[in-house]
């Protein structure tokens, strides 16, 4: 990877690399690419691809018709003011 390619990648990533560091970055990128070349030669015969089924664990975000949910929630407040939790002031 050369300096011009590093500049192009930096522009695409919207990062600023000082001119004096471009050579260092090129060297680091080349080391990374060499490592990936080593991974390409790793023996993978007989190895099953790893995959898993994704499952949505989040509940549906639906409005509740529970009319006293607010009151039950506010009962947990150590202090409250009207329909709000009252907390100690932490910013002067």
GROMACS .gro file of N, CA and C in nm:
model
  276
    1UNK      N    1   0.086  -0.115   0.000
    1UNK     CA    2   0.000   0.000   0.000
    1UNK      C    3   0.091   0.123   0.000
    2UNK      N    4   0.062   0.217  -0.088
    2UNK     CA    5   0.148   0.335  -0.098
    2UNK      C    6   0.083   0.458  -0.033
    3UNK      N    7   0.157   0.566  -0.031
    3UNK     CA    8   0.113   0.690   0.035
    3UNK      C    9  -0.017   0.742  -0.025
    4UNK      N   10  -0.031   0.736  -0.157
    4UNK     CA   11  -0.153   0.786  -0.221
    4UNK      C   12  -0.275   0.706  -0.178
    5UNK      N   13  -0.258   0.575  -0.163
    5UNK     CA   14  -0.370   0.492  -0.117
    5UNK      C   15  -0.405   0.523   0.028
    6UNK      N   16  -0.305   0.550   0.109
    6UNK     CA   17  -0.330   0.587   0.249
    6UNK      C   18  -0.408   0.718   0.255
    7UNK      N   19  -0.369   0.815   0.173
    7UNK     CA   20  -0.440   0.944   0.169
    7UNK      C   21  -0.585   0.925   0.127
    8UNK      N   22  -0.607   0.838   0.028
    8UNK     CA   23  -0.744   0.813  -0.020
    8UNK      C   24  -0.828   0.748   0.090
    9UNK      N   25  -0.772   0.649   0.159
    9UNK     CA   26  -0.845   0.583   0.268
    9UNK      C   27  -0.874   0.682   0.380
   10UNK      N   28  -0.777   0.766   0.413
   10UNK     CA   29  -0.797   0.866   0.518
   10UNK      C   30  -0.908   0.963   0.479
   11UNK      N   31  -0.913   1.002   0.354
   11UNK     CA   32  -1.019   1.093   0.308
   11UNK      C   33  -1.155   1.025   0.316
   12UNK      N   34  -1.161   0.898   0.276
   12UNK     CA   35  -1.288   0.825   0.283
   12UNK      C   36  -1.335   0.807   0.427
   13UNK      N   37  -1.239   0.785   0.518
   13UNK     CA   38  -1.272   0.766   0.659
   13UNK      C   39  -1.288   0.899   0.733
   14UNK      N   40  -1.261   1.008   0.661
   14UNK     CA   41  -1.269   1.142   0.718
   14UNK      C   42  -1.179   1.157   0.841
   15UNK      N   43  -1.057   1.106   0.828
   15UNK     CA   44  -0.958   1.125   0.933
   15UNK      C   45  -0.839   1.201   0.876
   16UNK      N   46  -0.774   1.273   0.961
   16UNK     CA   47  -0.660   1.353   0.917
   16UNK      C   48  -0.532   1.286   0.966
   17UNK      N   49  -0.445   1.255   0.873
   17UNK     CA   50  -0.316   1.195   0.906
   17UNK      C   51  -0.209   1.296   0.868
   18UNK      N   52  -0.127   1.335   0.965
   18UNK     CA   53  -0.020   1.431   0.934
   18UNK      C   54   0.074   1.375   0.827
   19UNK      N   55   0.122   1.462   0.743
   19UNK     CA   56   0.209   1.423   0.631
   19UNK      C   57   0.329   1.339   0.678
   20UNK      N   58   0.385   1.377   0.792
   20UNK     CA   59   0.503   1.305   0.841
   20UNK      C   60   0.471   1.165   0.893
   21UNK      N   61   0.343   1.133   0.914
   21UNK     CA   62   0.304   1.001   0.964
   21UNK      C   63   0.255   0.908   0.854
   22UNK      N   64   0.241   0.957   0.732
   22UNK     CA   65   0.187   0.875   0.622
   22UNK      C   66   0.272   0.751   0.595
   23UNK      N   67   0.403   0.767   0.601
   23UNK     CA   68   0.493   0.654   0.577
   23UNK      C   69   0.472   0.545   0.683
   24UNK      N   70   0.457   0.588   0.809
   24UNK     CA   71   0.432   0.492   0.919
   24UNK      C   72   0.302   0.416   0.896
   25UNK      N   73   0.198   0.490   0.858
   25UNK     CA   74   0.068   0.427   0.833
   25UNK      C   75   0.077   0.327   0.719
   26UNK      N   76   0.149   0.362   0.616
   26UNK     CA   77   0.164   0.270   0.502
   26UNK      C   78   0.231   0.140   0.548
   27UNK      N   79   0.334   0.151   0.631
   27UNK     CA   80   0.401   0.034   0.684
   27UNK      C   81   0.308  -0.052   0.768
   28UNK      N   82   0.228   0.012   0.854
   28UNK     CA   83   0.135  -0.062   0.939
   28UNK      C   84   0.028  -0.133   0.855
   29UNK      N   85  -0.026  -0.063   0.756
   29UNK     CA   86  -0.125  -0.124   0.668
   29UNK      C   87  -0.066  -0.246   0.596
   30UNK      N   88   0.055  -0.232   0.550
   30UNK     CA   89   0.119  -0.343   0.479
   30UNK      C   90   0.140  -0.464   0.571
   31UNK      N   91   0.173  -0.440   0.699
   31UNK     CA   92   0.186  -0.550   0.795
   31UNK      C   93   0.052  -0.621   0.813
   32UNK      N   94  -0.054  -0.544   0.823
   32UNK     CA   95  -0.188  -0.602   0.840
   32UNK      C   96  -0.226  -0.685   0.718
   33UNK      N   97  -0.199  -0.631   0.599
   33UNK     CA   98  -0.232  -0.704   0.476
   33UNK      C   99  -0.151  -0.833   0.465
   34UNK      N  100  -0.025  -0.831   0.508
   34UNK     CA  101   0.057  -0.952   0.507
   34UNK      C  102  -0.001  -1.057   0.601
   35UNK      N  103  -0.051  -1.014   0.714
   35UNK     CA  104  -0.112  -1.107   0.809
   35UNK      C  105  -0.234  -1.174   0.746
   36UNK      N  106  -0.315  -1.097   0.675
   36UNK     CA  107  -0.433  -1.155   0.609
   36UNK      C  108  -0.392  -1.254   0.501
   37UNK      N  109  -0.281  -1.229   0.436
   37UNK     CA  110  -0.232  -1.326   0.337
   37UNK      C  111  -0.198  -1.458   0.404
   38UNK      N  112  -0.141  -1.453   0.525
   38UNK     CA  113  -0.112  -1.575   0.600
   38UNK      C  114  -0.241  -1.650   0.633
   39UNK      N  115  -0.345  -1.575   0.671
   39UNK     CA  116  -0.473  -1.639   0.703
   39UNK      C  117  -0.532  -1.709   0.582
   40UNK      N  118  -0.510  -1.654   0.462
   40UNK     CA  119  -0.561  -1.717   0.340
   40UNK      C  120  -0.504  -1.857   0.322
   41UNK      N  121  -0.383  -1.881   0.371
   41UNK     CA  122  -0.321  -2.012   0.351
   41UNK      C  123  -0.352  -2.111   0.463
   42UNK      N  124  -0.432  -2.070   0.561
   42UNK     CA  125  -0.467  -2.160   0.671
   42UNK      C  126  -0.551  -2.276   0.619
   43UNK      N  127  -0.524  -2.399   0.666
   43UNK     CA  128  -0.600  -2.515   0.619
   43UNK      C  129  -0.744  -2.510   0.674
   44UNK      N  130  -0.840  -2.515   0.584
   44UNK     CA  131  -0.981  -2.509   0.625
   44UNK      C  132  -1.061  -2.627   0.573
   45UNK      N  133  -0.993  -2.728   0.518
   45UNK     CA  134  -1.065  -2.844   0.468
   45UNK      C  135  -1.134  -2.915   0.584
   46UNK      N  136  -1.260  -2.949   0.566
   46UNK     CA  137  -1.335  -3.022   0.668
   46UNK      C  138  -1.388  -2.936   0.781
   47UNK      N  139  -1.363  -2.807   0.776
   47UNK     CA  140  -1.413  -2.718   0.881
   47UNK      C  141  -1.547  -2.661   0.835
   48UNK      N  142  -1.647  -2.686   0.916
   48UNK     CA  143  -1.781  -2.635   0.883
   48UNK      C  144  -1.786  -2.486   0.912
   49UNK      N  145  -1.852  -2.411   0.825
   49UNK     CA  146  -1.867  -2.267   0.853
   49UNK      C  147  -1.950  -2.247   0.979
   50UNK      N  148  -1.912  -2.149   1.057
   50UNK     CA  149  -1.987  -2.117   1.178
   50UNK      C  150  -2.102  -2.025   1.141
   51UNK      N  151  -2.219  -2.064   1.178
   51UNK     CA  152  -2.333  -1.975   1.157
   51UNK      C  153  -2.431  -1.998   1.271
   52UNK      N  154  -2.512  -1.900   1.295
   52UNK     CA  155  -2.612  -1.910   1.399
   52UNK      C  156  -2.738  -1.840   1.351
   53UNK      N  157  -2.847  -1.879   1.408
   53UNK     CA  158  -2.972  -1.815   1.371
   53UNK      C  159  -2.995  -1.696   1.461
   54UNK      N  160  -3.026  -1.587   1.399
   54UNK     CA  161  -3.052  -1.468   1.478
   54UNK      C  162  -3.195  -1.472   1.529
   55UNK      N  163  -3.210  -1.429   1.651
   55UNK     CA  164  -3.342  -1.426   1.712
   55UNK      C  165  -3.360  -1.291   1.778
   56UNK      N  166  -3.470  -1.228   1.752
   56UNK     CA  167  -3.498  -1.099   1.811
   56UNK      C  168  -3.539  -1.121   1.956
   57UNK      N  169  -3.457  -1.068   2.048
   57UNK     CA  170  -3.486  -1.087   2.190
   57UNK      C  171  -3.556  -0.965   2.250
   58UNK      N  172  -3.577  -0.865   2.171
   58UNK     CA  173  -3.643  -0.744   2.220
   58UNK      C  174  -3.794  -0.760   2.213
   59UNK      N  175  -3.860  -0.704   2.307
   59UNK     CA  176  -4.007  -0.707   2.303
   59UNK      C  177  -4.057  -0.604   2.204
   60UNK      N  178  -4.178  -0.621   2.161
   60UNK     CA  179  -4.238  -0.523   2.072
   60UNK      C  180  -4.262  -0.394   2.149
   61UNK      N  181  -4.241  -0.283   2.085
   61UNK     CA  182  -4.261  -0.154   2.148
   61UNK      C  183  -4.402  -0.108   2.118
   62UNK      N  184  -4.494  -0.154   2.199
   62UNK     CA  185  -4.635  -0.123   2.178
   62UNK      C  186  -4.687  -0.038   2.294
   63UNK      N  187  -4.776   0.055   2.265
   63UNK     CA  188  -4.833   0.133   2.375
   63UNK      C  189  -4.915   0.044   2.467
   64UNK      N  190  -4.913   0.077   2.594
   64UNK     CA  191  -4.984  -0.003   2.692
   64UNK      C  192  -5.118   0.061   2.724
   65UNK      N  193  -5.214  -0.023   2.749
   65UNK     CA  194  -5.344   0.029   2.791
   65UNK      C  195  -5.358   0.020   2.942
   66UNK      N  196  -5.246  -0.011   3.011
   66UNK     CA  197  -5.244  -0.022   3.156
   66UNK      C  198  -5.252   0.118   3.216
   67UNK      N  199  -5.367   0.154   3.268
   67UNK     CA  200  -5.388   0.292   3.312
   67UNK      C  201  -5.315   0.325   3.442
   68UNK      N  202  -5.285   0.227   3.529
   68UNK     CA  203  -5.214   0.262   3.651
   68UNK      C  204  -5.067   0.221   3.649
   69UNK      N  205  -5.009   0.202   3.532
   69UNK     CA  206  -4.867   0.169   3.523
   69UNK      C  207  -4.783   0.284   3.576
   70UNK      N  208  -4.820   0.407   3.542
   70UNK     CA  209  -4.744   0.523   3.589
   70UNK      C  210  -4.742   0.527   3.741
   71UNK      N  211  -4.855   0.503   3.803
   71UNK     CA  212  -4.863   0.509   3.949
   71UNK      C  213  -4.780   0.398   4.012
   72UNK      N  214  -4.784   0.278   3.955
   72UNK     CA  215  -4.704   0.167   4.008
   72UNK      C  216  -4.554   0.197   3.996
   73UNK      N  217  -4.515   0.258   3.886
   73UNK     CA  218  -4.374   0.293   3.866
   73UNK      C  219  -4.333   0.400   3.966
   74UNK      N  220  -4.414   0.503   3.983
   74UNK     CA  221  -4.380   0.612   4.073
   74UNK      C  222  -4.379   0.569   4.219
   75UNK      N  223  -4.445   0.460   4.252
   75UNK     CA  224  -4.441   0.409   4.390
   75UNK      C  225  -4.300   0.364   4.427
   76UNK      N  226  -4.218   0.331   4.326
   76UNK     CA  227  -4.081   0.289   4.352
   76UNK      C  228  -3.987   0.405   4.378
   77UNK      N  229  -4.032   0.526   4.354
   77UNK     CA  230  -3.945   0.643   4.370
   77UNK      C  231  -3.924   0.672   4.517
   78UNK      N  232  -3.798   0.692   4.559
   78UNK     CA  233  -3.775   0.731   4.698
   78UNK      C  234  -3.843   0.865   4.730
   79UNK      N  235  -3.838   0.955   4.632
   79UNK     CA  236  -3.909   1.083   4.644
   79UNK      C  237  -3.971   1.115   4.509
   80UNK      N  238  -4.083   1.180   4.512
   80UNK     CA  239  -4.144   1.220   4.386
   80UNK      C  240  -4.206   1.358   4.400
   81UNK      N  241  -4.220   1.421   4.284
   81UNK     CA  242  -4.284   1.551   4.278
   81UNK      C  243  -4.384   1.543   4.163
   82UNK      N  244  -4.510   1.547   4.196
   82UNK     CA  245  -4.618   1.528   4.100
   82UNK      C  246  -4.600   1.393   4.030
   83UNK      N  247  -4.586   1.392   3.899
   83UNK     CA  248  -4.570   1.266   3.825
   83UNK      C  249  -4.425   1.241   3.784
   84UNK      N  250  -4.330   1.288   3.865
   84UNK     CA  251  -4.189   1.274   3.830
   84UNK      C  252  -4.109   1.220   3.949
   85UNK      N  253  -3.999   1.150   3.918
   85UNK     CA  254  -3.905   1.111   4.022
   85UNK      C  255  -3.833   1.238   4.065
   86UNK      N  256  -3.816   1.258   4.194
   86UNK     CA  257  -3.742   1.374   4.244
   86UNK      C  258  -3.604   1.325   4.285
   87UNK      N  259  -3.500   1.389   4.229
   87UNK     CA  260  -3.364   1.348   4.259
   87UNK      C  261  -3.286   1.467   4.312
   88UNK      N  262  -3.178   1.436   4.384
   88UNK     CA  263  -3.092   1.539   4.439
   88UNK      C  264  -3.018   1.609   4.327
   89UNK      N  265  -3.002   1.739   4.339
   89UNK     CA  266  -2.929   1.818   4.239
   89UNK      C  267  -2.782   1.778   4.243
   90UNK      N  268  -2.727   1.744   4.126
   90UNK     CA  269  -2.586   1.701   4.121
   90UNK      C  270  -2.498   1.798   4.044
   91UNK      N  271  -2.557   1.896   3.978
   91UNK     CA  272  -2.482   1.995   3.903
   91UNK      C  273  -2.507   2.131   3.965
   92UNK      N  274  -2.400   2.201   3.995
   92UNK     CA  275  -2.413   2.334   4.056
   92UNK      C  276  -2.437   2.438   3.949
   0.00000   0.00000   0.00000
